[in-house]
GROMACS .gro file of C-alpha atoms in nm:
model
  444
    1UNK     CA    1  -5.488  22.628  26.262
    2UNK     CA    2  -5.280  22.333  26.249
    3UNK     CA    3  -5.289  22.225  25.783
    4UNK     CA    4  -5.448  21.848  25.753
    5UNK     CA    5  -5.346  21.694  25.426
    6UNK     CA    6  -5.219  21.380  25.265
    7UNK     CA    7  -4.914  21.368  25.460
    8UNK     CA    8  -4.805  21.116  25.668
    9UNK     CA    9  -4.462  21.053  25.811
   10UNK     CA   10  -4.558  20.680  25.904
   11UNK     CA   11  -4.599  20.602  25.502
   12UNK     CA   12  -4.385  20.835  25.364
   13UNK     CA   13  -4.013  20.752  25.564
   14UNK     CA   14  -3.820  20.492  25.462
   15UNK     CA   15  -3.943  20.167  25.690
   16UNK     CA   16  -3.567  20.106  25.825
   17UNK     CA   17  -3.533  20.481  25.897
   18UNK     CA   18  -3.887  20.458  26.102
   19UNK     CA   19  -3.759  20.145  26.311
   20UNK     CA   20  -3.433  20.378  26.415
   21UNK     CA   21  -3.401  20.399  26.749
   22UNK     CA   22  -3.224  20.705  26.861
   23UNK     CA   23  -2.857  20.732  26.854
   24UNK     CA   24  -2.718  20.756  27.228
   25UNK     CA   25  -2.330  20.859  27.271
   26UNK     CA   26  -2.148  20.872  27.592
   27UNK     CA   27  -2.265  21.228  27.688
   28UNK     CA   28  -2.616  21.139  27.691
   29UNK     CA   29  -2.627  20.956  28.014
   30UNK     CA   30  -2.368  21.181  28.179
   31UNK     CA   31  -2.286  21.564  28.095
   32UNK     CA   32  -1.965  21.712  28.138
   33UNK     CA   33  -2.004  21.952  28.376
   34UNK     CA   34  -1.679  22.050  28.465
   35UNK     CA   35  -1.643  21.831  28.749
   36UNK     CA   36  -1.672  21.462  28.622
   37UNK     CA   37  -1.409  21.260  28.563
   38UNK     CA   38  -1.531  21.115  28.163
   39UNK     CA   39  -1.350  20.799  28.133
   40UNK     CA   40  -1.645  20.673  27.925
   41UNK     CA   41  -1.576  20.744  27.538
   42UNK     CA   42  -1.184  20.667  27.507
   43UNK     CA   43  -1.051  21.030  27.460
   44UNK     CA   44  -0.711  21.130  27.501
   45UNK     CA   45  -0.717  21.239  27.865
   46UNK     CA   46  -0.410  21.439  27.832
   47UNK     CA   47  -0.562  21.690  27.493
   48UNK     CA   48  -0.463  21.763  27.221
   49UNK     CA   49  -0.110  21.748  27.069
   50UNK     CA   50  -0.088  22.097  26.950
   51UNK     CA   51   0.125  22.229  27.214
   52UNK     CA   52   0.456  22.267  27.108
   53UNK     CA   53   0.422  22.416  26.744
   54UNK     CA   54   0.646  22.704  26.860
   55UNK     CA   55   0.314  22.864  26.885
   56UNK     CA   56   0.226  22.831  27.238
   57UNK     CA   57   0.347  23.111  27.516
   58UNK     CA   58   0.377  23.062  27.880
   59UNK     CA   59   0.106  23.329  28.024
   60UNK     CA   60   0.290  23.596  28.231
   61UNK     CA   61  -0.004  23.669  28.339
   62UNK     CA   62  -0.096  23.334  28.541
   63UNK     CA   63   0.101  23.360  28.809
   64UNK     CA   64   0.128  22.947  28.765
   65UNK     CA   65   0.299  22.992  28.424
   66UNK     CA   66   0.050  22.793  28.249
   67UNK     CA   67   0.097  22.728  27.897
   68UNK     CA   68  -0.203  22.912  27.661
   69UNK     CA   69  -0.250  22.935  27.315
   70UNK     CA   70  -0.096  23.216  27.105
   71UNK     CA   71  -0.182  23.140  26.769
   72UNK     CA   72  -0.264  22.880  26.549
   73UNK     CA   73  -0.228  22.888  26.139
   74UNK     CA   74  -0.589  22.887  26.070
   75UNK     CA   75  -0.706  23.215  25.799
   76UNK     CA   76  -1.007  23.344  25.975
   77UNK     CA   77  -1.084  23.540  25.714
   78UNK     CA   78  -1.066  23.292  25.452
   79UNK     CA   79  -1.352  23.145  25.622
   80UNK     CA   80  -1.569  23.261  25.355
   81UNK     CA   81  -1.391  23.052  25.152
   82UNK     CA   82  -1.520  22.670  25.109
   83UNK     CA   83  -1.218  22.469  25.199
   84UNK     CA   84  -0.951  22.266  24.953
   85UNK     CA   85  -1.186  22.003  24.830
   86UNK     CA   86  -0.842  21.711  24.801
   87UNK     CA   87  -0.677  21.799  25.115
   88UNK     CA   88  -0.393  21.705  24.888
   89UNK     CA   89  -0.152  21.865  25.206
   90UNK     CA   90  -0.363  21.693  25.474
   91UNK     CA   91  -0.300  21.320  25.298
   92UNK     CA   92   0.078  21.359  25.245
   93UNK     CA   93   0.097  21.412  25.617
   94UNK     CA   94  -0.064  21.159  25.654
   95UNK     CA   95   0.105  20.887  25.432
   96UNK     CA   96   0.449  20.992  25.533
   97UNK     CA   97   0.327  20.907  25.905
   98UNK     CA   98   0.223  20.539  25.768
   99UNK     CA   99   0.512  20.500  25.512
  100UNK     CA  100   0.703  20.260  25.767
  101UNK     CA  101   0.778  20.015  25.564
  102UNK     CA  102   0.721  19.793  25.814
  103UNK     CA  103   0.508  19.524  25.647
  104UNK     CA  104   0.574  19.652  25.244
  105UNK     CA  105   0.851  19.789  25.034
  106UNK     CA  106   0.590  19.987  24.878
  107UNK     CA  107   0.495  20.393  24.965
  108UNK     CA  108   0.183  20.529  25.020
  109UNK     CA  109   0.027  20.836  24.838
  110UNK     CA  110  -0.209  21.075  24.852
  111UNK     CA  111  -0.406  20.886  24.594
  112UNK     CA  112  -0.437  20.621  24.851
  113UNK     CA  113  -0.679  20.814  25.060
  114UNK     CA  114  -1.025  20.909  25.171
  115UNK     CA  115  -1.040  21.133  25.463
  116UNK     CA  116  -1.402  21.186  25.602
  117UNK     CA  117  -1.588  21.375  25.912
  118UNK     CA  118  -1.457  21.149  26.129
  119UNK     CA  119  -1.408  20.719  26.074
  120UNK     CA  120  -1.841  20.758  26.098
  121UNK     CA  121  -1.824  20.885  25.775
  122UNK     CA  122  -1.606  20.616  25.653
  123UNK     CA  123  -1.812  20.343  25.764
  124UNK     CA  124  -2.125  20.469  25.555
  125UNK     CA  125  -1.948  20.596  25.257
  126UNK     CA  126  -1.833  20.243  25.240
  127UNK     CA  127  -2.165  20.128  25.326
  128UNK     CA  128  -2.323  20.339  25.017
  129UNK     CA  129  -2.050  20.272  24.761
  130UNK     CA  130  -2.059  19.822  24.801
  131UNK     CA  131  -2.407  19.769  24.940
  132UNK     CA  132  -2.709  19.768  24.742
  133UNK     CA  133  -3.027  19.873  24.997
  134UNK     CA  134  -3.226  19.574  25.090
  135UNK     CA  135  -2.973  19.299  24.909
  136UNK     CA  136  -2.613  19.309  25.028
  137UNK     CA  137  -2.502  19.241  25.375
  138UNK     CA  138  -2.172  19.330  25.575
  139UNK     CA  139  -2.056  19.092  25.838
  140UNK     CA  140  -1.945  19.190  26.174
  141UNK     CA  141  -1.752  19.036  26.478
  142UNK     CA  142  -1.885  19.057  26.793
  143UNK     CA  143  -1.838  19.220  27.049
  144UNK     CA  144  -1.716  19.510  26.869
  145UNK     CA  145  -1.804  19.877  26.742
  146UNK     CA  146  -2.164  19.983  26.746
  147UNK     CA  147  -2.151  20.204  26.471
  148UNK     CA  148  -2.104  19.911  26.232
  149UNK     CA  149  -2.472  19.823  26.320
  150UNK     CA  150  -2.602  20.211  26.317
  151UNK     CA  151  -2.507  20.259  25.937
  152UNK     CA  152  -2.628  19.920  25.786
  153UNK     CA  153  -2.948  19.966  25.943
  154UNK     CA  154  -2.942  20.356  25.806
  155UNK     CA  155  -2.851  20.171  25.459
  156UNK     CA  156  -3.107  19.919  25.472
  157UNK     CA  157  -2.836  19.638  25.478
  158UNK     CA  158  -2.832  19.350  25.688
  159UNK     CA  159  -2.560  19.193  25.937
  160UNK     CA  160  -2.424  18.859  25.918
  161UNK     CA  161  -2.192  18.767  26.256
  162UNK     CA  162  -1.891  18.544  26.353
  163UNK     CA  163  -1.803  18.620  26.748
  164UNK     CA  164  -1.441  18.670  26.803
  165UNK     CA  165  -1.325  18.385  26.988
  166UNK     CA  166  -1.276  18.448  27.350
  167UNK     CA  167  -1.107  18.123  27.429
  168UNK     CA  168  -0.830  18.307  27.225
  169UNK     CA  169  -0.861  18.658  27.384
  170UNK     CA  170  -1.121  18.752  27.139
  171UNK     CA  171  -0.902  18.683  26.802
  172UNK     CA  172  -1.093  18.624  26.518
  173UNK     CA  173  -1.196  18.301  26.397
  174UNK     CA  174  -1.098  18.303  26.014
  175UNK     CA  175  -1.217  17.965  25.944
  176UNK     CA  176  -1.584  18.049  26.015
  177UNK     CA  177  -1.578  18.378  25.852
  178UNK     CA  178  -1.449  18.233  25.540
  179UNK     CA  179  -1.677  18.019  25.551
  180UNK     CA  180  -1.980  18.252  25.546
  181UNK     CA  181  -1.836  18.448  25.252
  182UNK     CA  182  -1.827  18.133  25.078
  183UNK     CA  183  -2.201  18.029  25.160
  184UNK     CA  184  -2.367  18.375  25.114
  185UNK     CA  185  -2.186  18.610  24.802
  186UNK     CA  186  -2.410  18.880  24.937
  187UNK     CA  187  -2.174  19.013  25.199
  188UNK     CA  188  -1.947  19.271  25.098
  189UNK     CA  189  -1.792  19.424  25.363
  190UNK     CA  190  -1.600  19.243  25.648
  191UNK     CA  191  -1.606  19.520  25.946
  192UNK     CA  192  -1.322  19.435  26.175
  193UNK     CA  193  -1.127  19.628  26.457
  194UNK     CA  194  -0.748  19.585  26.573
  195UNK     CA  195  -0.707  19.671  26.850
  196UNK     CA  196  -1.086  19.547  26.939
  197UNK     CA  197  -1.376  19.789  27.058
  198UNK     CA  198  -1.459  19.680  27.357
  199UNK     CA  199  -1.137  19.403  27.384
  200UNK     CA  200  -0.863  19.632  27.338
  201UNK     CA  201  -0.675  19.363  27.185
  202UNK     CA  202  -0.463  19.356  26.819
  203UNK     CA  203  -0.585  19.078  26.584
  204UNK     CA  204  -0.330  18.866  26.460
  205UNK     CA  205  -0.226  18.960  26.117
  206UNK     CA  206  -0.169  18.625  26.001
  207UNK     CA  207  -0.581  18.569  26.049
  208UNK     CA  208  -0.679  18.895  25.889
  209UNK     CA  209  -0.449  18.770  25.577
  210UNK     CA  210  -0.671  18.466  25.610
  211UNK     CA  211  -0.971  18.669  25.446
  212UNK     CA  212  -0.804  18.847  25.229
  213UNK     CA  213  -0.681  18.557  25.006
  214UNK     CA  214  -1.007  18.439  25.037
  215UNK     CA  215  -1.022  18.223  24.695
  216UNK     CA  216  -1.400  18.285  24.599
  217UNK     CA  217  -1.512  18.588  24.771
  218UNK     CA  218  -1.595  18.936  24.558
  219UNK     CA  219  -1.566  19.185  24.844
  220UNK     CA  220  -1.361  19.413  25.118
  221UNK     CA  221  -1.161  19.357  25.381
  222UNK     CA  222  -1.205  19.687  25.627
  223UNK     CA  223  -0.988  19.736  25.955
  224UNK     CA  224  -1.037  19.977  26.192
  225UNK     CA  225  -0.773  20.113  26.355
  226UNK     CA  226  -0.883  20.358  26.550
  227UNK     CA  227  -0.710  20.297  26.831
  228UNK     CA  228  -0.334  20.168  26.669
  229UNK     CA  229  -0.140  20.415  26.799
  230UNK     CA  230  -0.161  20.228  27.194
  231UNK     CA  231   0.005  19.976  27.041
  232UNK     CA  232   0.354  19.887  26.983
  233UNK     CA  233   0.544  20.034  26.704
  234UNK     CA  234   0.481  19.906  26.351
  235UNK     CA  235   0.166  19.738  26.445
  236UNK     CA  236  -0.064  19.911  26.162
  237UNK     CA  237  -0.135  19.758  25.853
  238UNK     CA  238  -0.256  20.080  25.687
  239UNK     CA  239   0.088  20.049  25.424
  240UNK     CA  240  -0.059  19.688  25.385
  241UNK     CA  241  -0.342  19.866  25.093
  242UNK     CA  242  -0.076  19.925  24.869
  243UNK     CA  243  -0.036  19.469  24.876
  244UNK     CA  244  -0.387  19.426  24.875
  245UNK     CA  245  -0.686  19.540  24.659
  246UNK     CA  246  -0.925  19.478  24.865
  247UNK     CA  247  -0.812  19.616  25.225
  248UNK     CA  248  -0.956  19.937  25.350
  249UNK     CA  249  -0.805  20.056  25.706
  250UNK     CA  250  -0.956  20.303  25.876
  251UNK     CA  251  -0.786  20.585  26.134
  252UNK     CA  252  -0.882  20.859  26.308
  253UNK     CA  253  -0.744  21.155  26.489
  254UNK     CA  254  -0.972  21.128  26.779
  255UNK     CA  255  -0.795  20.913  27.012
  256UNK     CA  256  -0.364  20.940  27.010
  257UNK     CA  257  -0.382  21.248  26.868
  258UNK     CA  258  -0.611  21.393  27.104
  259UNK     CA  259  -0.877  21.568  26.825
  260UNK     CA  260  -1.204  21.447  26.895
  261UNK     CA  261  -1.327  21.786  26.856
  262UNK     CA  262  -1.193  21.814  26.531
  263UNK     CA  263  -1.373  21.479  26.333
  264UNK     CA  264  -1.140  21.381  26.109
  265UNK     CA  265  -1.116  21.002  25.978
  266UNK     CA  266  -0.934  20.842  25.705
  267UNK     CA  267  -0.938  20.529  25.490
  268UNK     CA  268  -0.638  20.385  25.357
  269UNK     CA  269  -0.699  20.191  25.065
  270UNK     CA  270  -0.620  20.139  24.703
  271UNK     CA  271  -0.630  20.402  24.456
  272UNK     CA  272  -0.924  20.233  24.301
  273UNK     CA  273  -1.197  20.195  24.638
  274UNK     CA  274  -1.024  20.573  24.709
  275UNK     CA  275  -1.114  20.708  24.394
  276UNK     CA  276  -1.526  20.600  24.481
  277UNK     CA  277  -1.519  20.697  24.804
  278UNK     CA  278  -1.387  21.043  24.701
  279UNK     CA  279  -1.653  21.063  24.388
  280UNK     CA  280  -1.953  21.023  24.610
  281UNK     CA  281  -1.845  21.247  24.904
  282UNK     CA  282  -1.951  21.535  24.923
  283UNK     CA  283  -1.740  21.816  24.760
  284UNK     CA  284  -1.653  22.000  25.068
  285UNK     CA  285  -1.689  21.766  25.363
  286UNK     CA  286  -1.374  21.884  25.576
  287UNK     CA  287  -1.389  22.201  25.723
  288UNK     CA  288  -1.076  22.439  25.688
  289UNK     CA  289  -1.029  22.493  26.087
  290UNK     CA  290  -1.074  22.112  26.063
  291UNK     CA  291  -0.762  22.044  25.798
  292UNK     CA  292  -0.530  22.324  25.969
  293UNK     CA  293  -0.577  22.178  26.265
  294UNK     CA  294  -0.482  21.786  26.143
  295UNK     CA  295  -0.224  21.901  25.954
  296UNK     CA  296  -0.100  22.137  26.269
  297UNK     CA  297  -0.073  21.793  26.463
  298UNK     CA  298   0.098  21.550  26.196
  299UNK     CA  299   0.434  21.832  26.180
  300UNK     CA  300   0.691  21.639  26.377
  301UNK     CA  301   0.715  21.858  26.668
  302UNK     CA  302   0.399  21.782  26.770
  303UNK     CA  303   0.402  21.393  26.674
  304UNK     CA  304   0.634  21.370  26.954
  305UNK     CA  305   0.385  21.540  27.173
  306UNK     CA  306   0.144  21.293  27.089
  307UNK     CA  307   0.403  21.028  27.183
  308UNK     CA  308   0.463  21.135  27.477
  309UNK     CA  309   0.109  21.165  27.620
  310UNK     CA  310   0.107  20.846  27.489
  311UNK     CA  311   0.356  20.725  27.697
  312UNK     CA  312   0.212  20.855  28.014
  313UNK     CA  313  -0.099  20.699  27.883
  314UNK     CA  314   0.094  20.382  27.907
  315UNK     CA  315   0.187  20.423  28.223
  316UNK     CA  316  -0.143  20.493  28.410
  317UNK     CA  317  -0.271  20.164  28.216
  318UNK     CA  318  -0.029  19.926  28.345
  319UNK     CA  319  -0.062  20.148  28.679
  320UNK     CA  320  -0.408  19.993  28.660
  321UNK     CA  321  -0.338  19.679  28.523
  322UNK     CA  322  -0.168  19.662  28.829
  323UNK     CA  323  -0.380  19.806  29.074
  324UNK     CA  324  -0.728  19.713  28.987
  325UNK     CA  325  -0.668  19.312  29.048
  326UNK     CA  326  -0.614  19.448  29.474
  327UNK     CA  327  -0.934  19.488  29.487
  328UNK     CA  328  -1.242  19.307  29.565
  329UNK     CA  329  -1.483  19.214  29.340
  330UNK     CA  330  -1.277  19.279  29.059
  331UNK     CA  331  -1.210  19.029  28.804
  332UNK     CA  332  -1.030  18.967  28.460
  333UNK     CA  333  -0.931  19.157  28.193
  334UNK     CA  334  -1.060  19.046  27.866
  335UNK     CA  335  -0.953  19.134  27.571
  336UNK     CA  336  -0.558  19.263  27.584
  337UNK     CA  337  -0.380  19.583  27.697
  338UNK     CA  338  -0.309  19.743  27.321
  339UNK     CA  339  -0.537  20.059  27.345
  340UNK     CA  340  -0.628  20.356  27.588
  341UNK     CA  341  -0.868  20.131  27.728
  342UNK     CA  342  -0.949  19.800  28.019
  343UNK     CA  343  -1.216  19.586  27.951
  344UNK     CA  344  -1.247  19.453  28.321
  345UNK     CA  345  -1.497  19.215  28.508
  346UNK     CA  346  -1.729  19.309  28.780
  347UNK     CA  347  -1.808  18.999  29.045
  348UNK     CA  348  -2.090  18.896  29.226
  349UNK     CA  349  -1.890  18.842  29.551
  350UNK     CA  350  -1.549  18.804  29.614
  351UNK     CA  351  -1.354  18.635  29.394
  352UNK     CA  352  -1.233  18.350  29.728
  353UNK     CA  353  -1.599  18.314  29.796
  354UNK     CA  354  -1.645  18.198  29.456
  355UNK     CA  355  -1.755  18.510  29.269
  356UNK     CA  356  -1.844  18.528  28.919
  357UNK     CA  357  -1.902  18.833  28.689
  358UNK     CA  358  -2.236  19.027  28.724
  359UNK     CA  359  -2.431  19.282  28.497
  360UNK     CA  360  -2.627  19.368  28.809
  361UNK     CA  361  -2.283  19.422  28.996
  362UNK     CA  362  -2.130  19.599  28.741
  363UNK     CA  363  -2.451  19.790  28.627
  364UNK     CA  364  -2.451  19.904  29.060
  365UNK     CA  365  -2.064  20.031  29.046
  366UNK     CA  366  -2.117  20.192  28.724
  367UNK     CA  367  -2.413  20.411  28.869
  368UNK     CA  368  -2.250  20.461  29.169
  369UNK     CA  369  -1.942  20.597  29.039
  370UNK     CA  370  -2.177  20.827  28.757
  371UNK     CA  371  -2.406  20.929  29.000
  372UNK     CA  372  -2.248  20.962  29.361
  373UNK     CA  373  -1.877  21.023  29.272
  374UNK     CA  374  -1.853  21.172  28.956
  375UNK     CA  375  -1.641  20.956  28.762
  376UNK     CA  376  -1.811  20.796  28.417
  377UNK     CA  377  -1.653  20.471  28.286
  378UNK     CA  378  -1.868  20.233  28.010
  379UNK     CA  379  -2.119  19.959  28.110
  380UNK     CA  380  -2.083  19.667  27.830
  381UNK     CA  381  -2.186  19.351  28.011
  382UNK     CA  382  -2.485  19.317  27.729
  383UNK     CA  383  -2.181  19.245  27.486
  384UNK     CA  384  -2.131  18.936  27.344
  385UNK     CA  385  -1.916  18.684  27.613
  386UNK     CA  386  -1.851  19.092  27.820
  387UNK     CA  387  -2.087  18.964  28.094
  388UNK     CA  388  -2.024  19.176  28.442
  389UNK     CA  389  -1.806  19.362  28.243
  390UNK     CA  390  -1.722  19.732  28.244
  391UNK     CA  391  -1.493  19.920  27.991
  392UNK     CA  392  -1.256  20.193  28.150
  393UNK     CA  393  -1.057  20.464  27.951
  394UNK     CA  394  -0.733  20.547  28.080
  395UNK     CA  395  -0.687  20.900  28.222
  396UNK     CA  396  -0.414  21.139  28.360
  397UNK     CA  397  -0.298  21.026  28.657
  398UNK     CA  398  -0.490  21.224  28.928
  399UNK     CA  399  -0.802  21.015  28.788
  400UNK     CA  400  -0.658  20.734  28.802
  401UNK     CA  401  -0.621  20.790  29.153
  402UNK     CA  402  -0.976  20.951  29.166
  403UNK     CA  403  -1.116  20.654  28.999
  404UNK     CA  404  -0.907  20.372  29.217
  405UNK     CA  405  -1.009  20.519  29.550
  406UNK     CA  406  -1.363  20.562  29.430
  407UNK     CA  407  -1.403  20.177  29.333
  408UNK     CA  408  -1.264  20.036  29.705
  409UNK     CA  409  -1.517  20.271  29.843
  410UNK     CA  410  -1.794  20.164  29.644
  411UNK     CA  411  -1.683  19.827  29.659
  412UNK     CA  412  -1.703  19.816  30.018
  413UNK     CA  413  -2.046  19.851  30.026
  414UNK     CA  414  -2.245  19.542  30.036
  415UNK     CA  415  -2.587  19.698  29.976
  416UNK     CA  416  -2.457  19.883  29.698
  417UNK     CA  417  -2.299  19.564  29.472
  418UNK     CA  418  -2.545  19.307  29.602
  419UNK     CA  419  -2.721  19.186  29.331
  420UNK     CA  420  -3.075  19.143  29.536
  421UNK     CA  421  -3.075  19.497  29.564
  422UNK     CA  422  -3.033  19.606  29.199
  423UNK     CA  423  -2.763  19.834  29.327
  424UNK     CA  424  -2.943  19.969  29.655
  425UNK     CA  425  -3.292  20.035  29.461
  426UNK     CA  426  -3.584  19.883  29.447
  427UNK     CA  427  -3.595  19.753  29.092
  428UNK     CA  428  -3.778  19.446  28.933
  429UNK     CA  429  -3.547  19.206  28.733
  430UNK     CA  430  -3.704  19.380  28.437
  431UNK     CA  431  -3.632  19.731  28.522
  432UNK     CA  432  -3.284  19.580  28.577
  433UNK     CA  433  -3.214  19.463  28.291
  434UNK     CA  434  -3.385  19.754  28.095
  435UNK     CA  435  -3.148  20.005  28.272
  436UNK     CA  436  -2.829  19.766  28.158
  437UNK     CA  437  -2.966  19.755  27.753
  438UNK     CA  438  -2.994  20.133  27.789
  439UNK     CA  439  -2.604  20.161  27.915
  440UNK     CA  440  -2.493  19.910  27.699
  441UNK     CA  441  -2.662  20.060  27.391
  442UNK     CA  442  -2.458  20.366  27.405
  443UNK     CA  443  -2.267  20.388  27.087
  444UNK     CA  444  -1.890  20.475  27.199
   0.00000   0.00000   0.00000
């Protein structure tokens, strides 16, 4: 018999927590199965650099000579141990990969840093330490990260937004945004990403010095940099926190460095917003296997791993830059070329016939290539000024060749990309545009 009592979910969850709606990532539409070709969520395509630590063996065995793990410096049995609480080690590594001195004379230190499962962990520690439930606010600039959204509604804060400006290929627009910390003293956080999340562009640092000097304003800067490491030499600001009090910039291991698997995240920031975040964590929030690993990746050998799967990286997205224009129906790139990433648009018809970008075009070629060929890219033509668009990771270059010949083909076929057929099915304009919310509300 099923207990009756006073209980009821409805009254007793928080209201904000009750209007939720369920978290989608990129492997909920499309599994990896082995066989699918994920250019969806912006991973490192080439894995992870932890290859030449003078720990790796070529396999006699494999008659290929293929490269296998021997051994990495992770205690197993101290696994029963909870893990260094600081990560004192872990943040050294990391300063002295930031200590450029490109844009300070001044040195990072360990005391500078908050490292976190993941940059997720970042955004709501930051959320919990400035913003009071119900009161403060954070502003965001669209179109850009959707976790930004996911944790102030978690926190019970609201969002204030200023589009980046795509007249300018999607820079931000400091004049506004100074101007809404000026009307509403409410918003403490300023969320924004260089290079951009879906744009793939770096903001101009000249505009993001713009709101830090703002002249009335009681709150924090943070940049996410998630994906800096595309981008040419010297272009993070992280160094920049020891200039400014209130500048957090976010990083992550995830993307360049090929250790998603891992979640590890970081805020650079004074000692002051460090020391909070680090109070309020929790005491043991990064694993050991997690730390060994990070700190296996930031010795110098393999650095220059990472830089050179970077480099190939590179290559395949100019290769595409290059190659994706040929063909019909395909549009502009917004946004820039400074990440592991294309933001590219989808047309209607061909572009000499007077085509012009399509969610139900773009919405067709990204189901076709999901569902009939096996390659998964990222519908985000519900963004902000992304219509028609779709955003494509860069991958090794066999699926870059997969994914090329796979778009002529699809491309080819009429039925499939004309709009009147809702991508060869027999959908209402509804159903359409339910199907596109779903893809675009994927949070990657």
């Amino acid at each position: 018999m099923k207990h009756t009592g006073p209980f009821r979910l409805e009254t007793c969850a928080r209201p904000n927590i009750l209007s939720l709606q369920p978290y989608r990532c990129a492997r909920d539409d499309y599994k990896d199965d082995g066989t699918n070709i994920l250019l969806d969520a912006n991973e490192n395509a080439y894995g992870p650099s932890l290859d030449v630590l003078g720990n790796l063996h070529s396999d006699s065995s494999d008659p290929n000579g293929a490269i296998g793990p021997k051994k990495l410096d992770i205690d197993l049995l101290g696994l029963h141990r909870y893990p260094d609480p600081h990560q004192t080690e872990l943040k050294q590594r990391l300063c002295r990969l930031r200590n450029l001195h490109t844009h300070t004379t001044r040195d990072l230190s360990p005391e500078h840093l908050f490292v976190g499962v993941g940059s997720d962990e970042v955004i709501d520690a930051l959320l919990r330490c400035f913003c009071t439930p119900s009161h403060d606010k954070i502003l965001t600039c669209p179109p850009t990260y959707g976790m930004y959204a996911v944790s102030a509604q978690v926190n019970d804060v609201k969002i204030v937004k200023v589009p980046l400006d795509p007249a300018r290929e999607f820079q931000l627009q400091p004049k506004a945004i100074n101007a809404a910390l000026s009307s509403d003293p409410s918003i403490k956080l300023v969320y924004v990403t260089s290079p951009g999340n879906p744009t793939a562009n770096l903001l101009e640092k000249s505009d993001i010095e713009q709101l830090l000097e703002h002249p009335t304003w009681n709150g924090v800067v943070v940049l996410d940099e998630a994906y800096i490491d595309f981008s040419p030499d010297g272009a993070s600001l992280a160094e920049w926190v020891t200039e400014w009090p209130n500048l957090v910039v976010m990083q992550t291991l995830s993307k360049a460095f090929g250790l998603a698997g891992i979640r590890l995240g970081t805020a650079f920031t004074s000692p002051e917003i460090a020391r909070l975040l680090n109070n309020l964590k929790a005491p043991y929030n990064i694993s050991s296997p997690t730390s060994a690993l990070a700190i296996a990746a930031l010795q110098p050998d393999n650095i220059a791993v990472m830089r050179k799967n970077r480099a190939k990286i590179m290559e395949q997205r100019q290769r595409l830059v290059h190659e994706l224009p040929k063909i019909s129906r395909i549009g502009r790139f917004l946004g820039g070329t400074d990440s592991n990433f294309l933001l590219v648009e989808i047309l209607d018809k061909p572009e000499d016939q007077g085509g012009k970008p399509s969610n139900e075009s773009a919405m067709a070629l990204y189901e076709g290539l999901a569902e009939t060929r096996g390659v998964v890219v990222r519908f985000r033509g519900k963004e902000m000024s992304c219509e028609g668009c779709l955003r494509v990771t860069v991958g090794t270059a066999a699926e870059v060749d997969r994914l090329l010949a796979e778009i002529r083909s699809l491309l080819k076929d009429e039925k499939l990309i004309d709009p009147s057929t809702n991508g060869g099915e027999c959908r209402t304009k509804k159903e359409g545009e339910m199907k596109e919310q779903e893809a675009s509300d994927v949070v990657a």
